[in-house]
Short mmCIF file of N, CA and C and ligand atoms in Angstrom, two decimals:
data_model
loop_
_atom_site.label_atom_id
_atom_site.label_comp_id
_atom_site.label_asym_id
_atom_site.label_seq_id
_atom_site.Cartn_x
_atom_site.Cartn_y
_atom_site.Cartn_z
N MET A 1 -24.23 5.22 22.36
CA MET A 1 -23.87 4.03 21.04
C MET A 1 -22.40 4.31 21.14
N LYS A 2 -21.60 3.14 21.15
CA LYS A 2 -20.18 3.19 20.69
C LYS A 2 -20.23 3.05 19.27
N ARG A 3 -19.20 4.14 18.58
CA ARG A 3 -18.80 3.74 17.16
C ARG A 3 -17.42 3.57 17.00
N ARG A 4 -16.60 3.14 17.91
CA ARG A 4 -15.32 2.81 17.91
C ARG A 4 -14.99 1.70 16.92
N ILE A 5 -14.20 1.66 16.38
CA ILE A 5 -13.93 0.16 15.60
C ILE A 5 -13.02 -0.42 16.72
N GLU A 6 -13.70 -2.02 16.81
CA GLU A 6 -13.15 -2.92 17.86
C GLU A 6 -12.70 -4.11 16.61
N ASP A 7 -11.18 -4.07 17.04
CA ASP A 7 -10.73 -5.32 16.01
C ASP A 7 -9.10 -5.78 16.85
N GLU A 8 -8.87 -6.59 16.06
CA GLU A 8 -7.56 -7.06 16.90
C GLU A 8 -6.44 -6.29 16.70
N PHE A 9 -6.66 -4.94 16.14
CA PHE A 9 -5.39 -3.66 16.06
C PHE A 9 -5.82 -2.94 16.97
N THR A 10 -7.33 -2.83 17.27
CA THR A 10 -7.34 -1.30 18.26
C THR A 10 -6.57 -1.17 19.36
N HIS A 11 -5.97 -2.38 19.94
CA HIS A 11 -5.39 -2.17 21.41
C HIS A 11 -3.99 -2.33 21.29
N LEU A 12 -3.37 -2.36 19.80
CA LEU A 12 -1.96 -2.26 19.74
C LEU A 12 -1.11 -0.91 19.73
N LYS A 13 -0.14 -0.99 20.54
CA LYS A 13 0.52 0.03 20.47
C LYS A 13 1.49 0.91 19.43
N ILE A 14 0.52 1.51 18.39
CA ILE A 14 1.16 1.64 17.09
C ILE A 14 0.20 2.59 16.53
N SER A 15 0.97 3.54 15.67
CA SER A 15 -0.10 4.90 15.40
C SER A 15 -1.19 4.50 14.56
N ARG A 16 -2.30 5.55 14.65
CA ARG A 16 -3.74 5.01 13.87
C ARG A 16 -3.13 4.89 12.54
N GLN A 17 -2.26 5.62 11.83
CA GLN A 17 -1.96 5.42 10.41
C GLN A 17 -1.59 3.92 10.10
N ARG A 18 -0.58 3.52 11.11
CA ARG A 18 -0.42 2.06 11.10
C ARG A 18 -1.26 1.10 11.22
N LYS A 19 -2.06 1.22 12.04
CA LYS A 19 -3.30 0.38 12.19
C LYS A 19 -4.34 0.60 10.79
N TYR A 20 -4.58 1.54 10.50
CA TYR A 20 -5.22 1.74 8.93
C TYR A 20 -4.51 0.92 8.05
N GLN A 21 -3.21 1.08 7.75
CA GLN A 21 -2.32 0.06 6.95
C GLN A 21 -2.83 -1.16 7.28
N LEU A 22 -2.89 -1.69 8.68
CA LEU A 22 -2.67 -3.12 8.87
C LEU A 22 -4.17 -3.77 8.27
N ARG A 23 -5.16 -2.82 8.85
CA ARG A 23 -6.58 -3.36 8.35
C ARG A 23 -6.68 -3.45 6.78
N MET A 24 -6.24 -2.65 6.20
CA MET A 24 -6.14 -2.24 4.73
C MET A 24 -5.36 -3.79 4.16
N GLN A 25 -4.13 -3.85 4.51
CA GLN A 25 -3.48 -5.11 4.25
C GLN A 25 -4.32 -6.44 4.87
N ARG A 26 -4.93 -6.58 5.64
CA ARG A 26 -5.68 -7.61 6.14
C ARG A 26 -7.07 -7.68 5.07
N ASP A 27 -7.62 -6.72 4.66
CA ASP A 27 -8.74 -6.83 4.00
C ASP A 27 -8.34 -6.60 2.43
N LYS A 28 -7.25 -6.99 2.12
CA LYS A 28 -6.48 -6.68 0.58
C LYS A 28 -7.06 -5.66 -0.31
N ARG A 29 -6.86 -4.44 0.68
CA ARG A 29 -7.16 -3.04 0.07
C ARG A 29 -5.72 -1.99 -0.26
N CYS A 30 -5.57 -1.25 -0.70
CA CYS A 30 -4.61 -0.50 -0.95
C CYS A 30 -4.30 0.35 0.50
N THR A 31 -3.34 0.35 0.89
CA THR A 31 -2.81 0.86 2.12
C THR A 31 -2.80 2.62 2.06
N GLU A 32 -2.96 3.04 1.06
CA GLU A 32 -2.86 4.85 0.94
C GLU A 32 -4.42 4.93 0.70
N CYS A 33 -4.84 4.34 -0.22
CA CYS A 33 -6.46 5.05 -0.57
C CYS A 33 -7.65 4.12 -0.13
N GLY A 34 -7.35 2.85 0.13
CA GLY A 34 -8.74 2.03 0.33
C GLY A 34 -8.89 1.42 -0.62
N GLU A 35 -8.76 1.75 -2.05
CA GLU A 35 -9.30 1.09 -3.35
C GLU A 35 -8.63 -0.54 -3.10
N PRO A 36 -9.61 -1.15 -3.95
CA PRO A 36 -8.93 -2.86 -3.75
C PRO A 36 -7.74 -2.88 -4.30
N ALA A 37 -6.87 -3.79 -3.48
CA ALA A 37 -5.35 -3.83 -4.20
C ALA A 37 -5.51 -4.88 -5.19
N LEU A 38 -4.59 -4.84 -6.18
CA LEU A 38 -4.50 -6.04 -6.99
C LEU A 38 -3.32 -6.90 -6.43
N GLU A 39 -2.23 -6.56 -6.63
CA GLU A 39 -1.04 -7.63 -5.96
C GLU A 39 -0.31 -6.76 -4.99
N GLY A 40 0.33 -7.35 -4.19
CA GLY A 40 1.11 -6.66 -3.08
C GLY A 40 0.04 -5.81 -2.40
N SER A 41 0.45 -4.81 -1.68
CA SER A 41 -0.58 -4.20 -1.00
C SER A 41 -1.04 -2.75 -1.58
N ARG A 42 -1.18 -2.67 -2.63
CA ARG A 42 -1.31 -1.09 -3.03
C ARG A 42 -2.22 -1.34 -4.32
N CYS A 43 -3.14 -0.43 -4.61
CA CYS A 43 -3.29 -0.23 -5.90
C CYS A 43 -2.61 0.05 -7.07
N LEU A 44 -2.66 -0.28 -8.35
CA LEU A 44 -1.94 0.30 -9.35
C LEU A 44 -1.30 1.45 -9.25
N LYS A 45 -2.32 2.27 -8.81
CA LYS A 45 -1.71 3.98 -8.99
C LYS A 45 -1.06 4.07 -7.63
N HIS A 46 -1.00 3.48 -6.69
CA HIS A 46 -0.20 3.82 -5.41
C HIS A 46 1.02 2.72 -5.60
N LEU A 47 1.08 1.69 -6.56
CA LEU A 47 2.16 0.69 -6.54
C LEU A 47 3.19 1.62 -7.32
N VAL A 48 2.67 2.55 -8.49
CA VAL A 48 3.35 3.33 -9.25
C VAL A 48 4.16 4.44 -8.64
N LYS A 49 3.24 4.99 -7.79
CA LYS A 49 3.88 6.05 -6.60
C LYS A 49 4.96 5.72 -6.05
N ALA A 50 4.55 4.54 -5.32
CA ALA A 50 5.66 4.12 -4.49
C ALA A 50 7.11 3.75 -5.28
N ARG A 51 7.05 2.92 -6.22
CA ARG A 51 7.91 2.67 -6.95
C ARG A 51 8.96 3.97 -7.27
N GLU A 52 7.91 4.92 -7.86
CA GLU A 52 8.84 6.38 -8.08
C GLU A 52 9.19 6.89 -7.19
N ARG A 53 8.66 6.77 -6.02
CA ARG A 53 9.36 7.29 -4.92
C ARG A 53 10.65 6.85 -4.26
N GLN A 54 10.84 5.60 -4.25
CA GLN A 54 11.76 4.78 -3.96
C GLN A 54 12.95 4.99 -4.97
N ARG A 55 12.66 4.98 -6.25
CA ARG A 55 13.52 5.24 -7.36
C ARG A 55 14.40 6.65 -6.97
N ALA A 56 13.39 7.59 -6.60
CA ALA A 56 13.99 9.01 -6.38
C ALA A 56 15.10 9.02 -5.39
N LYS A 57 14.50 8.29 -4.50
CA LYS A 57 15.14 8.29 -2.97
C LYS A 57 16.62 7.62 -3.19
N ARG A 58 16.49 6.56 -4.22
CA ARG A 58 17.69 6.08 -3.73
C ARG A 58 18.73 6.11 -5.23
N GLY A 59 17.88 7.34 -5.95
CA GLY A 59 18.79 7.58 -7.15
C GLY A 59 18.97 6.71 -8.33
N LEU A 60 18.23 5.67 -8.59
CA LEU A 60 18.35 5.15 -9.57
C LEU A 60 18.34 5.18 -10.89
N LYS A 61 19.03 4.74 -11.85
CA LYS A 61 19.10 5.05 -12.98
C LYS A 61 18.37 3.86 -13.78
N ARG A 62 18.57 2.79 -13.48
CA ARG A 62 17.92 1.73 -13.98
C ARG A 62 16.62 1.50 -13.87
N ARG A 63 15.81 0.96 -14.75
CA ARG A 63 14.25 0.51 -14.46
C ARG A 63 14.09 -1.11 -14.65
N TYR A 64 13.72 -1.66 -13.56
CA TYR A 64 13.73 -3.32 -13.68
C TYR A 64 12.27 -3.61 -14.13
N ARG A 65 12.35 -3.64 -15.65
CA ARG A 65 11.10 -3.87 -16.14
C ARG A 65 10.41 -5.15 -15.95
N ASN A 66 10.70 -6.20 -15.25
CA ASN A 66 10.01 -7.28 -14.51
C ASN A 66 9.26 -7.01 -13.11
N THR A 67 9.39 -5.68 -12.70
CA THR A 67 8.97 -5.49 -11.12
C THR A 67 7.35 -5.49 -11.49
N LEU A 68 6.53 -5.92 -10.42
CA LEU A 68 5.28 -6.24 -10.40
C LEU A 68 4.39 -5.13 -10.99
N SER A 69 4.98 -3.98 -10.48
CA SER A 69 4.03 -2.59 -11.06
C SER A 69 4.26 -2.21 -12.39
N TYR A 70 5.38 -2.78 -12.95
CA TYR A 70 5.46 -2.42 -14.54
C TYR A 70 4.58 -3.24 -15.15
N ARG A 71 4.77 -4.65 -14.73
CA ARG A 71 3.86 -5.40 -15.26
C ARG A 71 2.31 -5.03 -15.21
N LEU A 72 1.93 -5.05 -14.24
CA LEU A 72 0.54 -4.44 -14.23
C LEU A 72 0.31 -3.51 -14.66
N GLU A 73 1.14 -2.31 -15.09
CA GLU A 73 0.84 -1.45 -15.84
C GLU A 73 0.70 -1.43 -17.40
N SER A 74 1.57 -2.38 -17.65
CA SER A 74 1.38 -2.80 -19.16
C SER A 74 0.01 -3.60 -19.27
N LEU A 75 -0.29 -4.18 -18.32
CA LEU A 75 -1.71 -5.07 -18.74
C LEU A 75 -2.90 -3.84 -18.38
N ALA A 76 -2.57 -2.90 -17.70
CA ALA A 76 -3.65 -2.07 -17.41
C ALA A 76 -3.76 -0.77 -19.25
N ALA A 77 -2.64 -0.81 -19.59
CA ALA A 77 -2.81 0.06 -20.67
C ALA A 77 -3.48 -0.35 -21.78
ZN1 LIG B 1 -4.19 3.34 -3.66
#
Protein backbone atom coordinates (compact mmCIF):
# COMPACT_ATOMS: atom_id res chain seq x y z
CA MET A 1 0.00 0.00 0.00
CA LYS A 2 1.31 3.42 -0.95
CA ARG A 3 1.51 5.84 1.89
CA ARG A 4 3.01 8.81 0.06
CA ILE A 5 1.10 12.03 0.20
CA GLU A 6 -0.01 13.01 -3.28
CA ASP A 7 -1.15 16.56 -3.69
CA GLU A 8 -0.45 19.62 -5.76
CA PHE A 9 2.95 20.07 -4.09
CA THR A 10 4.29 16.54 -4.39
CA HIS A 11 6.00 16.98 -7.74
CA LEU A 12 7.38 20.45 -7.27
CA LYS A 13 11.13 20.83 -7.28
CA ILE A 14 11.37 22.34 -3.85
CA SER A 15 12.57 21.06 -0.52
CA ARG A 16 10.43 18.85 1.68
CA GLN A 17 10.41 21.56 4.31
CA ARG A 18 9.13 24.08 1.79
CA LYS A 19 6.36 21.72 0.73
CA TYR A 20 5.39 21.24 4.34
CA GLN A 21 5.18 25.01 4.72
CA LEU A 22 3.06 25.35 1.59
CA ARG A 23 0.68 22.65 2.79
CA MET A 24 0.39 24.30 6.17
CA GLN A 25 -0.38 27.62 4.52
CA ARG A 26 -2.99 26.02 2.32
CA ASP A 27 -4.61 24.45 5.38
CA LYS A 28 -4.27 27.60 7.49
CA ARG A 29 -1.87 26.01 9.92
CA CYS A 30 1.27 27.34 11.54
CA THR A 31 4.15 26.72 9.13
CA GLU A 32 6.41 25.69 12.00
CA CYS A 33 4.39 23.52 14.36
CA GLY A 34 1.17 22.71 12.50
CA GLU A 35 -1.08 24.23 15.13
CA PRO A 36 -4.07 26.11 13.77
CA ALA A 37 -2.84 29.52 12.62
CA LEU A 38 -4.50 32.65 13.91
CA GLU A 39 -3.76 35.27 11.29
CA GLY A 40 -0.89 35.32 8.90
CA SER A 41 0.69 31.91 8.58
CA ARG A 42 1.74 31.11 12.12
CA CYS A 43 0.29 30.43 15.54
CA LEU A 44 0.78 33.14 18.13
CA LYS A 45 3.83 31.47 19.65
CA HIS A 46 5.66 31.36 16.35
CA LEU A 47 4.47 34.78 15.23
CA VAL A 48 6.23 36.15 18.29
CA LYS A 49 9.29 33.99 17.71
CA ALA A 50 9.55 35.08 14.08
CA ARG A 51 9.15 38.71 15.09
CA GLU A 52 11.91 38.53 17.67
CA ARG A 53 14.17 36.73 15.21
CA GLN A 54 13.68 39.52 12.68
CA ARG A 55 14.35 42.13 15.31
CA ALA A 56 17.60 40.51 16.32
CA LYS A 57 18.72 40.16 12.73
CA ARG A 58 18.03 43.78 11.84
CA GLY A 59 19.18 45.17 15.16
CA LEU A 60 16.04 47.18 15.58
CA LYS A 61 15.47 49.20 18.69
CA ARG A 62 11.93 50.30 18.08
CA ARG A 63 8.94 48.11 18.53
CA TYR A 64 5.98 48.61 16.28
CA ARG A 65 3.09 48.26 18.65
CA ASN A 66 0.50 47.97 15.93
CA THR A 67 2.12 44.89 14.47
CA LEU A 68 -0.20 41.92 14.22
CA SER A 69 1.65 39.72 16.67
CA TYR A 70 1.60 42.37 19.39
CA ARG A 71 -2.09 42.87 18.99
CA LEU A 72 -2.74 39.16 19.17
CA GLU A 73 -0.48 38.89 22.19
CA SER A 74 -2.45 41.49 24.08
CA LEU A 75 -5.66 39.72 23.16
CA ALA A 76 -4.32 36.45 24.49
CA ALA A 77 -3.04 37.95 27.74
ZN1 LIG B 1 3.53 27.38 15.69
